[in-house]
GROMACS .gro file of N, CA and C in nm:
model
  510
    1MET      N    1  -2.073   2.606   1.896
    1MET     CA    2  -2.097   2.554   2.028
    1MET      C    3  -1.963   2.533   2.095
    2VAL      N    4  -1.946   2.586   2.213
    2VAL     CA    5  -1.820   2.578   2.287
    2VAL      C    6  -1.835   2.477   2.399
    3HIS      N    7  -1.741   2.388   2.409
    3HIS     CA    8  -1.742   2.289   2.516
    3HIS      C    9  -1.652   2.336   2.629
    4SER      N   10  -1.695   2.309   2.748
    4SER     CA   11  -1.612   2.344   2.864
    4SER      C   12  -1.504   2.237   2.881
    5PRO      N   13  -1.398   2.266   2.958
    5PRO     CA   14  -1.294   2.167   2.981
    5PRO      C   15  -1.348   2.041   3.048
    6THR      N   16  -1.451   2.054   3.130
    6THR     CA   17  -1.507   1.934   3.194
    6THR      C   18  -1.580   1.848   3.093
    7ALA      N   19  -1.644   1.912   2.993
    7ALA     CA   20  -1.714   1.836   2.890
    7ALA      C   21  -1.614   1.759   2.804
    8ALA      N   22  -1.497   1.819   2.780
    8ALA     CA   23  -1.395   1.753   2.700
    8ALA      C   24  -1.339   1.631   2.772
    9ALA      N   25  -1.335   1.637   2.904
    9ALA     CA   26  -1.283   1.524   2.981
    9ALA      C   27  -1.380   1.406   2.978
   10GLU      N   28  -1.508   1.431   2.953
   10GLU     CA   29  -1.607   1.324   2.952
   10GLU      C   30  -1.610   1.247   2.820
   11VAL      N   31  -1.553   1.303   2.715
   11VAL     CA   32  -1.556   1.238   2.584
   11VAL      C   33  -1.460   1.120   2.585
   12GLU      N   34  -1.511   1.006   2.544
   12GLU     CA   35  -1.428   0.886   2.538
   12GLU      C   36  -1.432   0.833   2.395
   13VAL      N   37  -1.316   0.821   2.335
   13VAL     CA   38  -1.306   0.771   2.199
   13VAL      C   39  -1.259   0.626   2.205
   14VAL      N   40  -1.345   0.535   2.163
   14VAL     CA   41  -1.311   0.392   2.164
   14VAL      C   42  -1.307   0.344   2.020
   15VAL      N   43  -1.188   0.306   1.977
   15VAL     CA   44  -1.166   0.262   1.839
   15VAL      C   45  -1.096   0.127   1.844
   16ASP      N   46  -1.142   0.034   1.762
   16ASP     CA   47  -1.076  -0.096   1.752
   16ASP      C   48  -0.954  -0.080   1.661
   17ARG      N   49  -0.839  -0.054   1.723
   17ARG     CA   50  -0.718  -0.028   1.645
   17ARG      C   51  -0.667  -0.154   1.574
   18SER      N   52  -0.687  -0.269   1.635
   18SER     CA   53  -0.637  -0.391   1.570
   18SER      C   54  -0.710  -0.415   1.437
   19GLU      N   55  -0.839  -0.389   1.434
   19GLU     CA   56  -0.914  -0.402   1.308
   19GLU      C   57  -0.865  -0.301   1.206
   20LEU      N   58  -0.835  -0.181   1.253
   20LEU     CA   59  -0.786  -0.076   1.164
   20LEU      C   60  -0.648  -0.111   1.108
   21TYR      N   61  -0.558  -0.160   1.194
   21TYR     CA   62  -0.426  -0.204   1.147
   21TYR      C   63  -0.440  -0.317   1.046
   22ARG      N   64  -0.526  -0.414   1.074
   22ARG     CA   65  -0.546  -0.527   0.985
   22ARG      C   66  -0.597  -0.480   0.848
   23HIS      N   67  -0.695  -0.390   0.851
   23HIS     CA   68  -0.752  -0.339   0.725
   23HIS      C   69  -0.645  -0.265   0.643
   24LEU      N   70  -0.568  -0.178   0.708
   24LEU     CA   71  -0.471  -0.098   0.634
   24LEU      C   72  -0.355  -0.181   0.581
   25THR      N   73  -0.308  -0.278   0.660
   25THR     CA   74  -0.195  -0.359   0.612
   25THR      C   75  -0.237  -0.451   0.498
   26ARG      N   76  -0.363  -0.491   0.493
   26ARG     CA   77  -0.409  -0.573   0.381
   26ARG      C   78  -0.433  -0.488   0.257
   27ARG      N   79  -0.492  -0.373   0.277
   27ARG     CA   80  -0.525  -0.289   0.162
   27ARG      C   81  -0.401  -0.225   0.100
   28TYR      N   82  -0.307  -0.184   0.185
   28TYR     CA   83  -0.183  -0.121   0.138
   28TYR      C   84  -0.067  -0.215   0.173
   29ALA      N   85  -0.056  -0.324   0.097
   29ALA     CA   86   0.041  -0.429   0.130
   29ALA      C   87   0.185  -0.381   0.118
   30GLY      N   88   0.213  -0.289   0.029
   30GLY     CA   89   0.349  -0.242   0.010
   30GLY      C   90   0.388  -0.126   0.098
   31ALA      N   91   0.302  -0.084   0.189
   31ALA     CA   92   0.329   0.034   0.272
   31ALA      C   93   0.424   0.000   0.386
   32LEU      N   94   0.496   0.101   0.431
   32LEU     CA   95   0.585   0.084   0.545
   32LEU      C   96   0.503   0.075   0.674
   33PRO      N   97   0.550  -0.003   0.771
   33PRO     CA   98   0.477  -0.012   0.899
   33PRO      C   99   0.465   0.123   0.970
   34ASP      N  100   0.566   0.209   0.956
   34ASP     CA  101   0.560   0.342   1.018
   34ASP      C  102   0.448   0.426   0.958
   35ASP      N  103   0.427   0.414   0.828
   35ASP     CA  104   0.319   0.488   0.763
   35ASP      C  105   0.182   0.441   0.812
   36VAL      N  106   0.167   0.309   0.829
   36VAL     CA  107   0.041   0.255   0.879
   36VAL      C  108   0.016   0.302   1.022
   37HIS      N  109   0.120   0.297   1.105
   37HIS     CA  110   0.107   0.341   1.244
   37HIS      C  111   0.071   0.490   1.250
   38GLU      N  112   0.137   0.569   1.168
   38GLU     CA  113   0.109   0.713   1.164
   38GLU      C  114  -0.035   0.740   1.120
   39ALA      N  115  -0.084   0.666   1.023
   39ALA     CA  116  -0.222   0.684   0.975
   39ALA      C  117  -0.322   0.649   1.084
   40VAL      N  118  -0.297   0.541   1.158
   40VAL     CA  119  -0.388   0.502   1.267
   40VAL      C  120  -0.388   0.607   1.376
   41GLN      N  121  -0.270   0.654   1.415
   41GLN     CA  122  -0.262   0.755   1.522
   41GLN      C  123  -0.331   0.884   1.479
   42TYR      N  124  -0.309   0.926   1.355
   42TYR     CA  125  -0.372   1.048   1.305
   42TYR      C  126  -0.524   1.034   1.304
   43ALA      N  127  -0.573   0.918   1.261
   43ALA     CA  128  -0.718   0.896   1.255
   43ALA      C  129  -0.780   0.900   1.394
   44VAL      N  130  -0.712   0.844   1.493
   44VAL     CA  131  -0.764   0.846   1.630
   44VAL      C  132  -0.766   0.989   1.684
   45VAL      N  133  -0.662   1.066   1.656
   45VAL     CA  134  -0.658   1.205   1.701
   45VAL      C  135  -0.769   1.286   1.635
   46VAL      N  136  -0.791   1.266   1.506
   46VAL     CA  137  -0.898   1.338   1.436
   46VAL      C  138  -1.034   1.300   1.494
   47ALA      N  139  -1.053   1.173   1.526
   47ALA     CA  140  -1.180   1.130   1.585
   47ALA      C  141  -1.201   1.194   1.722
   48TYR      N  142  -1.096   1.203   1.801
   48TYR     CA  143  -1.107   1.267   1.933
   48TYR      C  144  -1.139   1.415   1.918
   49GLU      N  145  -1.067   1.483   1.828
   49GLU     CA  146  -1.091   1.627   1.809
   49GLU      C  147  -1.233   1.652   1.757
   50THR      N  148  -1.281   1.567   1.669
   50THR     CA  149  -1.418   1.580   1.618
   50THR      C  150  -1.518   1.560   1.730
   51SER      N  151  -1.493   1.464   1.817
   51SER     CA  152  -1.584   1.437   1.928
   51SER      C  153  -1.587   1.551   2.028
   52VAL      N  154  -1.473   1.617   2.046
   52VAL     CA  155  -1.466   1.727   2.143
   52VAL      C  156  -1.524   1.856   2.085
   53MET      N  157  -1.488   1.887   1.961
   53MET     CA  158  -1.526   2.015   1.901
   53MET      C  159  -1.672   2.021   1.856
   54ARG      N  160  -1.728   1.910   1.818
   54ARG     CA  161  -1.867   1.908   1.773
   54ARG      C  162  -1.925   1.771   1.805
   55GLU      N  163  -2.039   1.743   1.751
   55GLU     CA  164  -2.106   1.617   1.780
   55GLU      C  165  -2.025   1.499   1.726
   56PRO      N  166  -2.005   1.397   1.807
   56PRO     CA  167  -1.926   1.282   1.760
   56PRO      C  168  -1.996   1.209   1.646
   57PRO      N  169  -1.920   1.146   1.558
   57PRO     CA  170  -1.982   1.071   1.448
   57PRO      C  171  -2.065   0.954   1.499
   58TYR      N  172  -2.165   0.916   1.422
   58TYR     CA  173  -2.252   0.806   1.464
   58TYR      C  174  -2.178   0.672   1.460
   59ASN      N  175  -2.103   0.651   1.355
   59ASN     CA  176  -2.026   0.527   1.342
   59ASN      C  177  -1.878   0.565   1.348
   60LEU      N  178  -1.824   0.562   1.467
   60LEU     CA  179  -1.688   0.608   1.489
   60LEU      C  180  -1.585   0.522   1.416
   61GLN      N  181  -1.607   0.391   1.413
   61GLN     CA  182  -1.510   0.303   1.347
   61GLN      C  183  -1.504   0.331   1.197
   62ALA      N  184  -1.618   0.354   1.134
   62ALA     CA  185  -1.620   0.386   0.991
   62ALA      C  186  -1.553   0.521   0.965
   63TYR      N  187  -1.575   0.617   1.053
   63TYR     CA  188  -1.514   0.749   1.039
   63TYR      C  189  -1.362   0.739   1.047
   64VAL      N  190  -1.314   0.665   1.146
   64VAL     CA  191  -1.169   0.649   1.165
   64VAL      C  192  -1.109   0.573   1.047
   65THR      N  193  -1.178   0.473   0.998
   65THR     CA  194  -1.128   0.396   0.883
   65THR      C  195  -1.118   0.484   0.759
   66THR      N  196  -1.217   0.570   0.738
   66THR     CA  197  -1.214   0.661   0.624
   66THR      C  198  -1.097   0.758   0.633
   67VAL      N  199  -1.076   0.815   0.752
   67VAL     CA  200  -0.964   0.909   0.771
   67VAL      C  201  -0.831   0.837   0.748
   68ALA      N  202  -0.816   0.717   0.803
   68ALA     CA  203  -0.691   0.642   0.787
   68ALA      C  204  -0.668   0.605   0.640
   69ASN      N  205  -0.774   0.569   0.568
   69ASN     CA  206  -0.759   0.538   0.425
   69ASN      C  207  -0.712   0.659   0.346
   70ARG      N  208  -0.763   0.776   0.380
   70ARG     CA  209  -0.720   0.897   0.310
   70ARG      C  210  -0.573   0.927   0.337
   71VAL      N  211  -0.531   0.908   0.462
   71VAL     CA  212  -0.390   0.931   0.496
   71VAL      C  213  -0.301   0.832   0.422
   72MET      N  214  -0.342   0.705   0.420
   72MET     CA  215  -0.261   0.604   0.352
   72MET      C  216  -0.258   0.625   0.201
   73SER      N  217  -0.366   0.675   0.144
   73SER     CA  218  -0.364   0.701   0.000
   73SER      C  219  -0.268   0.815  -0.032
   74ARG      N  220  -0.258   0.913   0.058
   74ARG     CA  221  -0.159   1.020   0.040
   74ARG      C  222  -0.017   0.964   0.050
   75HIS      N  223   0.006   0.875   0.148
   75HIS     CA  224   0.138   0.812   0.161
   75HIS      C  225   0.173   0.732   0.036
   76ALA      N  226   0.076   0.658  -0.016
   76ALA     CA  227   0.100   0.576  -0.135
   76ALA      C  228   0.130   0.665  -0.256
   77ALA      N  229   0.059   0.775  -0.269
   77ALA     CA  230   0.084   0.867  -0.380
   77ALA      C  231   0.223   0.928  -0.369
   78ASN      N  232   0.263   0.965  -0.248
   78ASN     CA  233   0.397   1.020  -0.229
   78ASN      C  234   0.504   0.915  -0.253
   79ALA      N  235   0.478   0.791  -0.216
   79ALA     CA  236   0.576   0.684  -0.239
   79ALA      C  237   0.598   0.661  -0.388
   80ARG      N  238   0.495   0.680  -0.468
   80ARG     CA  239   0.512   0.665  -0.613
   80ARG      C  240   0.586   0.783  -0.673
   81ARG      N  241   0.577   0.897  -0.608
   81ARG     CA  242   0.633   1.020  -0.663
   81ARG      C  243   0.780   1.040  -0.627
   82PHE      N  244   0.823   0.994  -0.510
   82PHE     CA  245   0.957   1.023  -0.460
   82PHE      C  246   1.034   0.894  -0.430
   83VAL      N  247   1.166   0.905  -0.426
   83VAL     CA  248   1.251   0.795  -0.383
   83VAL      C  249   1.287   0.821  -0.238
   84HIS      N  250   1.248   0.729  -0.150
   84HIS     CA  251   1.278   0.743  -0.008
   84HIS      C  252   1.404   0.665   0.025
   85PRO      N  253   1.487   0.711   0.119
   85PRO     CA  254   1.611   0.640   0.148
   85PRO      C  255   1.588   0.498   0.199
   86GLU      N  256   1.481   0.473   0.275
   86GLU     CA  257   1.458   0.338   0.325
   86GLU      C  258   1.408   0.244   0.217
   87ARG      N  259   1.361   0.298   0.106
   87ARG     CA  260   1.315   0.213  -0.004
   87ARG      C  261   1.420   0.201  -0.114
   88ASP      N  262   1.529   0.273  -0.101
   88ASP     CA  263   1.631   0.272  -0.204
   88ASP      C  264   1.736   0.167  -0.172
   89GLY      N  265   1.820   0.136  -0.267
   89GLY     CA  266   1.922   0.033  -0.250
   89GLY      C  267   2.039   0.081  -0.167
   90MET      N  268   2.145   0.002  -0.169
   90MET     CA  269   2.262   0.032  -0.088
   90MET      C  270   2.338   0.154  -0.140
   91ASP      N  271   2.314   0.194  -0.263
   91ASP     CA  272   2.388   0.307  -0.319
   91ASP      C  273   2.330   0.441  -0.277
   92GLY      N  274   2.233   0.443  -0.189
   92GLY     CA  275   2.176   0.569  -0.141
   92GLY      C  276   2.079   0.628  -0.241
   93TRP      N  277   2.071   0.759  -0.244
   93TRP     CA  278   1.978   0.827  -0.334
   93TRP      C  279   2.023   0.809  -0.478
   94SER      N  280   1.928   0.777  -0.562
   94SER     CA  281   1.958   0.766  -0.704
   94SER      C  282   1.831   0.794  -0.784
   95PRO      N  283   1.844   0.856  -0.900
   95PRO     CA  284   1.725   0.880  -0.981
   95PRO      C  285   1.672   0.749  -1.039
   96PHE      N  286   1.545   0.748  -1.076
   96PHE     CA  287   1.482   0.628  -1.128
   96PHE      C  288   1.553   0.575  -1.253
   97GLU      N  289   1.596   0.665  -1.341
   97GLU     CA  290   1.652   0.617  -1.467
   97GLU      C  291   1.787   0.548  -1.449
   98ASP      N  292   1.854   0.566  -1.334
   98ASP     CA  293   1.981   0.498  -1.309
   98ASP      C  294   1.963   0.360  -1.249
   99ARG      N  295   1.842   0.324  -1.211
   99ARG     CA  296   1.818   0.194  -1.148
   99ARG      C  297   1.827   0.083  -1.252
  100ASP      N  298   1.855  -0.038  -1.207
  100ASP     CA  299   1.866  -0.149  -1.301
  100ASP      C  300   1.731  -0.204  -1.344
  101SER      N  301   1.625  -0.178  -1.267
  101SER     CA  302   1.494  -0.227  -1.307
  101SER      C  303   1.427  -0.125  -1.398
  102PRO      N  304   1.360  -0.173  -1.503
  102PRO     CA  305   1.297  -0.080  -1.598
  102PRO      C  306   1.174  -0.015  -1.538
  103LEU      N  307   1.140   0.101  -1.592
  103LEU     CA  308   1.019   0.170  -1.549
  103LEU      C  309   0.903   0.127  -1.638
  104VAL      N  310   0.789   0.106  -1.574
  104VAL     CA  311   0.666   0.083  -1.649
  104VAL      C  312   0.603   0.220  -1.661
  105THR      N  313   0.595   0.276  -1.780
  105THR     CA  314   0.551   0.414  -1.794
  105THR      C  315   0.428   0.423  -1.883
  106THR      N  316   0.352   0.529  -1.857
  106THR     CA  317   0.241   0.566  -1.943
  106THR      C  318   0.251   0.716  -1.963
  107GLU      N  319   0.152   0.774  -2.029
  107GLU     CA  320   0.152   0.918  -2.054
  107GLU      C  321   0.141   0.997  -1.924
  108ASP      N  322   0.066   0.943  -1.829
  108ASP     CA  323   0.039   1.013  -1.704
  108ASP      C  324   0.153   0.992  -1.607
  109HIS      N  325   0.208   1.100  -1.551
  109HIS     CA  326   0.320   1.090  -1.458
  109HIS      C  327   0.283   1.014  -1.332
  110GLU      N  328   0.158   1.021  -1.290
  110GLU     CA  329   0.115   0.955  -1.167
  110GLU      C  330   0.122   0.803  -1.178
  111THR      N  331   0.122   0.749  -1.298
  111THR     CA  332   0.122   0.604  -1.313
  111THR      C  333   0.261   0.548  -1.343
  112THR      N  334   0.365   0.629  -1.330
  112THR     CA  335   0.501   0.579  -1.347
  112THR      C  336   0.538   0.497  -1.225
  113VAL      N  337   0.583   0.374  -1.247
  113VAL     CA  338   0.605   0.281  -1.138
  113VAL      C  339   0.740   0.213  -1.156
  114ASP      N  340   0.810   0.189  -1.047
  114ASP     CA  341   0.933   0.113  -1.052
  114ASP      C  342   0.898  -0.036  -1.047
  115ALA      N  343   0.924  -0.107  -1.155
  115ALA     CA  344   0.886  -0.248  -1.163
  115ALA      C  345   0.958  -0.332  -1.058
  116GLY      N  346   1.082  -0.298  -1.027
  116GLY     CA  347   1.156  -0.373  -0.925
  116GLY      C  348   1.093  -0.362  -0.789
  117ARG      N  349   1.040  -0.244  -0.756
  117ARG     CA  350   0.975  -0.226  -0.626
  117ARG      C  351   0.846  -0.306  -0.617
  118VAL      N  352   0.771  -0.311  -0.727
  118VAL     CA  353   0.647  -0.389  -0.729
  118VAL      C  354   0.677  -0.537  -0.711
  119ILE      N  355   0.773  -0.587  -0.787
  119ILE     CA  356   0.808  -0.729  -0.778
  119ILE      C  357   0.866  -0.762  -0.641
  120GLY      N  358   0.940  -0.669  -0.581
  120GLY     CA  359   0.997  -0.692  -0.448
  120GLY      C  360   0.893  -0.701  -0.339
  121ALA      N  361   0.777  -0.639  -0.358
  121ALA     CA  362   0.672  -0.639  -0.255
  121ALA      C  363   0.580  -0.761  -0.267
  122MET      N  364   0.601  -0.843  -0.368
  122MET     CA  365   0.512  -0.957  -0.392
  122MET      C  366   0.570  -1.085  -0.332
  123PRO      N  367   0.484  -1.186  -0.310
  123PRO     CA  368   0.536  -1.317  -0.271
  123PRO      C  369   0.629  -1.372  -0.380
  124GLU      N  370   0.722  -1.457  -0.339
  124GLU     CA  371   0.829  -1.502  -0.429
  124GLU      C  372   0.777  -1.575  -0.553
  125THR      N  373   0.676  -1.659  -0.538
  125THR     CA  374   0.626  -1.734  -0.654
  125THR      C  375   0.563  -1.642  -0.758
  126TYR      N  376   0.487  -1.543  -0.711
  126TYR     CA  377   0.425  -1.447  -0.803
  126TYR      C  378   0.532  -1.360  -0.868
  127ALA      N  379   0.628  -1.315  -0.788
  127ALA     CA  380   0.733  -1.228  -0.840
  127ALA      C  381   0.815  -1.299  -0.948
  128GLU      N  382   0.842  -1.426  -0.927
  128GLU     CA  383   0.922  -1.502  -1.023
  128GLU      C  384   0.851  -1.514  -1.158
  129VAL      N  385   0.721  -1.540  -1.155
  129VAL     CA  386   0.645  -1.552  -1.280
  129VAL      C  387   0.643  -1.418  -1.353
  130LEU      N  388   0.616  -1.309  -1.282
  130LEU     CA  389   0.612  -1.178  -1.348
  130LEU      C  390   0.749  -1.137  -1.400
  131ARG      N  391   0.853  -1.165  -1.322
  131ARG     CA  392   0.989  -1.128  -1.365
  131ARG      C  393   1.027  -1.203  -1.493
  132LYS      N  394   1.002  -1.332  -1.495
  132LYS     CA  395   1.038  -1.411  -1.614
  132LYS      C  396   0.955  -1.372  -1.735
  133HIS      N  397   0.826  -1.346  -1.713
  133HIS     CA  398   0.738  -1.317  -1.827
  133HIS      C  399   0.760  -1.176  -1.882
  134TYR      N  400   0.764  -1.076  -1.793
  134TYR     CA  401   0.769  -0.937  -1.840
  134TYR      C  402   0.910  -0.881  -1.853
  135MET      N  403   1.000  -0.920  -1.765
  135MET     CA  404   1.133  -0.861  -1.771
  135MET      C  405   1.229  -0.944  -1.857
  136LEU      N  406   1.212  -1.077  -1.859
  136LEU     CA  407   1.297  -1.161  -1.943
  136LEU      C  408   1.230  -1.195  -2.075
  137GLY      N  409   1.099  -1.174  -2.085
  137GLY     CA  410   1.027  -1.195  -2.210
  137GLY      C  411   0.996  -1.340  -2.243
  138LEU      N  412   0.998  -1.428  -2.143
  138LEU     CA  413   0.968  -1.569  -2.169
  138LEU      C  414   0.817  -1.590  -2.180
  139PRO      N  415   0.774  -1.677  -2.271
  139PRO     CA  416   0.630  -1.709  -2.277
  139PRO      C  417   0.591  -1.794  -2.157
  140LEU      N  418   0.463  -1.795  -2.125
  140LEU     CA  419   0.415  -1.868  -2.007
  140LEU      C  420   0.441  -2.019  -2.019
  141GLU      N  421   0.435  -2.072  -2.141
  141GLU     CA  422   0.460  -2.216  -2.161
  141GLU      C  423   0.604  -2.252  -2.125
  142GLU      N  424   0.698  -2.165  -2.162
  142GLU     CA  425   0.839  -2.189  -2.129
  142GLU      C  426   0.861  -2.182  -1.978
  143ILE      N  427   0.796  -2.089  -1.913
  143ILE     CA  428   0.806  -2.078  -1.767
  143ILE      C  429   0.750  -2.203  -1.702
  144ALA      N  430   0.640  -2.254  -1.756
  144ALA     CA  431   0.579  -2.376  -1.702
  144ALA      C  432   0.675  -2.494  -1.715
  145ARG      N  433   0.744  -2.505  -1.828
  145ARG     CA  434   0.842  -2.613  -1.845
  145ARG      C  435   0.956  -2.599  -1.744
  146GLN      N  436   1.004  -2.476  -1.722
  146GLN     CA  437   1.113  -2.454  -1.627
  146GLN      C  438   1.071  -2.489  -1.484
  147GLU      N  439   0.948  -2.455  -1.450
  147GLU     CA  440   0.899  -2.480  -1.314
  147GLU      C  441   0.853  -2.624  -1.295
  148GLY      N  442   0.830  -2.695  -1.404
  148GLY     CA  443   0.784  -2.833  -1.394
  148GLY      C  444   0.637  -2.847  -1.362
  149VAL      N  445   0.557  -2.748  -1.404
  149VAL     CA  446   0.412  -2.751  -1.381
  149VAL      C  447   0.341  -2.735  -1.515
  150SER      N  448   0.210  -2.748  -1.512
  150SER     CA  449   0.133  -2.735  -1.636
  150SER      C  450   0.120  -2.589  -1.678
  151GLY      N  451   0.088  -2.569  -1.805
  151GLY     CA  452   0.067  -2.433  -1.856
  151GLY      C  453  -0.051  -2.365  -1.789
  152GLU      N  454  -0.155  -2.443  -1.760
  152GLU     CA  455  -0.273  -2.387  -1.692
  152GLU      C  456  -0.237  -2.335  -1.553
  153CYS      N  457  -0.151  -2.409  -1.484
  153CYS     CA  458  -0.108  -2.368  -1.349
  153CYS      C  459  -0.034  -2.235  -1.355
  154ILE      N  460   0.056  -2.219  -1.452
  154ILE     CA  461   0.132  -2.094  -1.464
  154ILE      C  462   0.040  -1.980  -1.506
  155ARG      N  463  -0.057  -2.007  -1.594
  155ARG     CA  464  -0.151  -1.901  -1.633
  155ARG      C  465  -0.232  -1.853  -1.513
  156LYS      N  466  -0.277  -1.947  -1.429
  156LYS     CA  467  -0.351  -1.909  -1.308
  156LYS      C  468  -0.262  -1.832  -1.212
  157ARG      N  469  -0.137  -1.877  -1.196
  157ARG     CA  470  -0.043  -1.808  -1.108
  157ARG      C  471  -0.017  -1.667  -1.159
  158HIS      N  472  -0.006  -1.653  -1.292
  158HIS     CA  473   0.014  -1.522  -1.354
  158HIS      C  474  -0.106  -1.431  -1.327
  159GLU      N  475  -0.227  -1.484  -1.339
  159GLU     CA  476  -0.348  -1.405  -1.310
  159GLU      C  477  -0.351  -1.361  -1.164
  160ARG      N  478  -0.319  -1.453  -1.073
  160ARG     CA  479  -0.317  -1.419  -0.931
  160ARG      C  480  -0.210  -1.315  -0.901
  161ALA      N  481  -0.095  -1.326  -0.969
  161ALA     CA  482   0.013  -1.229  -0.949
  161ALA      C  483  -0.030  -1.090  -0.996
  162LEU      N  484  -0.100  -1.083  -1.108
  162LEU     CA  485  -0.148  -0.953  -1.156
  162LEU      C  486  -0.251  -0.894  -1.062
  163ARG      N  487  -0.341  -0.978  -1.009
  163ARG     CA  488  -0.440  -0.929  -0.912
  163ARG      C  489  -0.370  -0.876  -0.787
  164TYR      N  490  -0.267  -0.947  -0.741
  164TYR     CA  491  -0.193  -0.905  -0.622
  164TYR      C  492  -0.121  -0.772  -0.650
  165ALA      N  493  -0.064  -0.758  -0.769
  165ALA     CA  494   0.006  -0.634  -0.804
  165ALA      C  495  -0.092  -0.517  -0.809
  166ARG      N  496  -0.213  -0.541  -0.859
  166ARG     CA  497  -0.313  -0.433  -0.862
  166ARG      C  498  -0.350  -0.389  -0.722
  167LYS      N  499  -0.355  -0.484  -0.627
  167LYS     CA  500  -0.389  -0.449  -0.488
  167LYS      C  501  -0.287  -0.354  -0.427
  168LEU      N  502  -0.163  -0.364  -0.471
  168LEU     CA  503  -0.058  -0.277  -0.417
  168LEU      C  504  -0.084  -0.131  -0.448
  169PHE      N  505  -0.163  -0.103  -0.550
  169PHE     CA  506  -0.187   0.035  -0.592
  169PHE      C  507  -0.320   0.090  -0.547
  170LEU      N  508  -0.400   0.013  -0.478
  170LEU     CA  509  -0.531   0.063  -0.432
  170LEU      C  510  -0.519   0.138  -0.303
   0.00000   0.00000   0.00000
């Protein structure tokens, strides 16, 4: 089906961008603002092209959110795979093995993660607990004594920190 230029002018794409920005920044907490902006713009363009070229989607907001999530998941996958200059330290480009933070590795290359980058993207209280427990090897009870709180409090903080870290990879 071919649309005339006048029919294309009648198509109006109305998307709640603030809701889309809010959703993406919460779901991809470690993402760069430019990546989020690019995903939103791309999703709006795809929605407009879909509306012009064929029948518009029934739920435009859900369609745009799905497209933006796919774009952001590609950005997140690329961020895990490559070292970007804006995410690297003052020394410029450097391979992962030369960094001072250890790599958390598994058999699968896709799950190789820079621990320093994960801890840097977290709130300070969560990052401190994870750094002391996993990178310095302190038990949770020792961390609780250093912080001046109960062991239960540190265990809960550790659980919340792990949940927050998992969100960074969704």
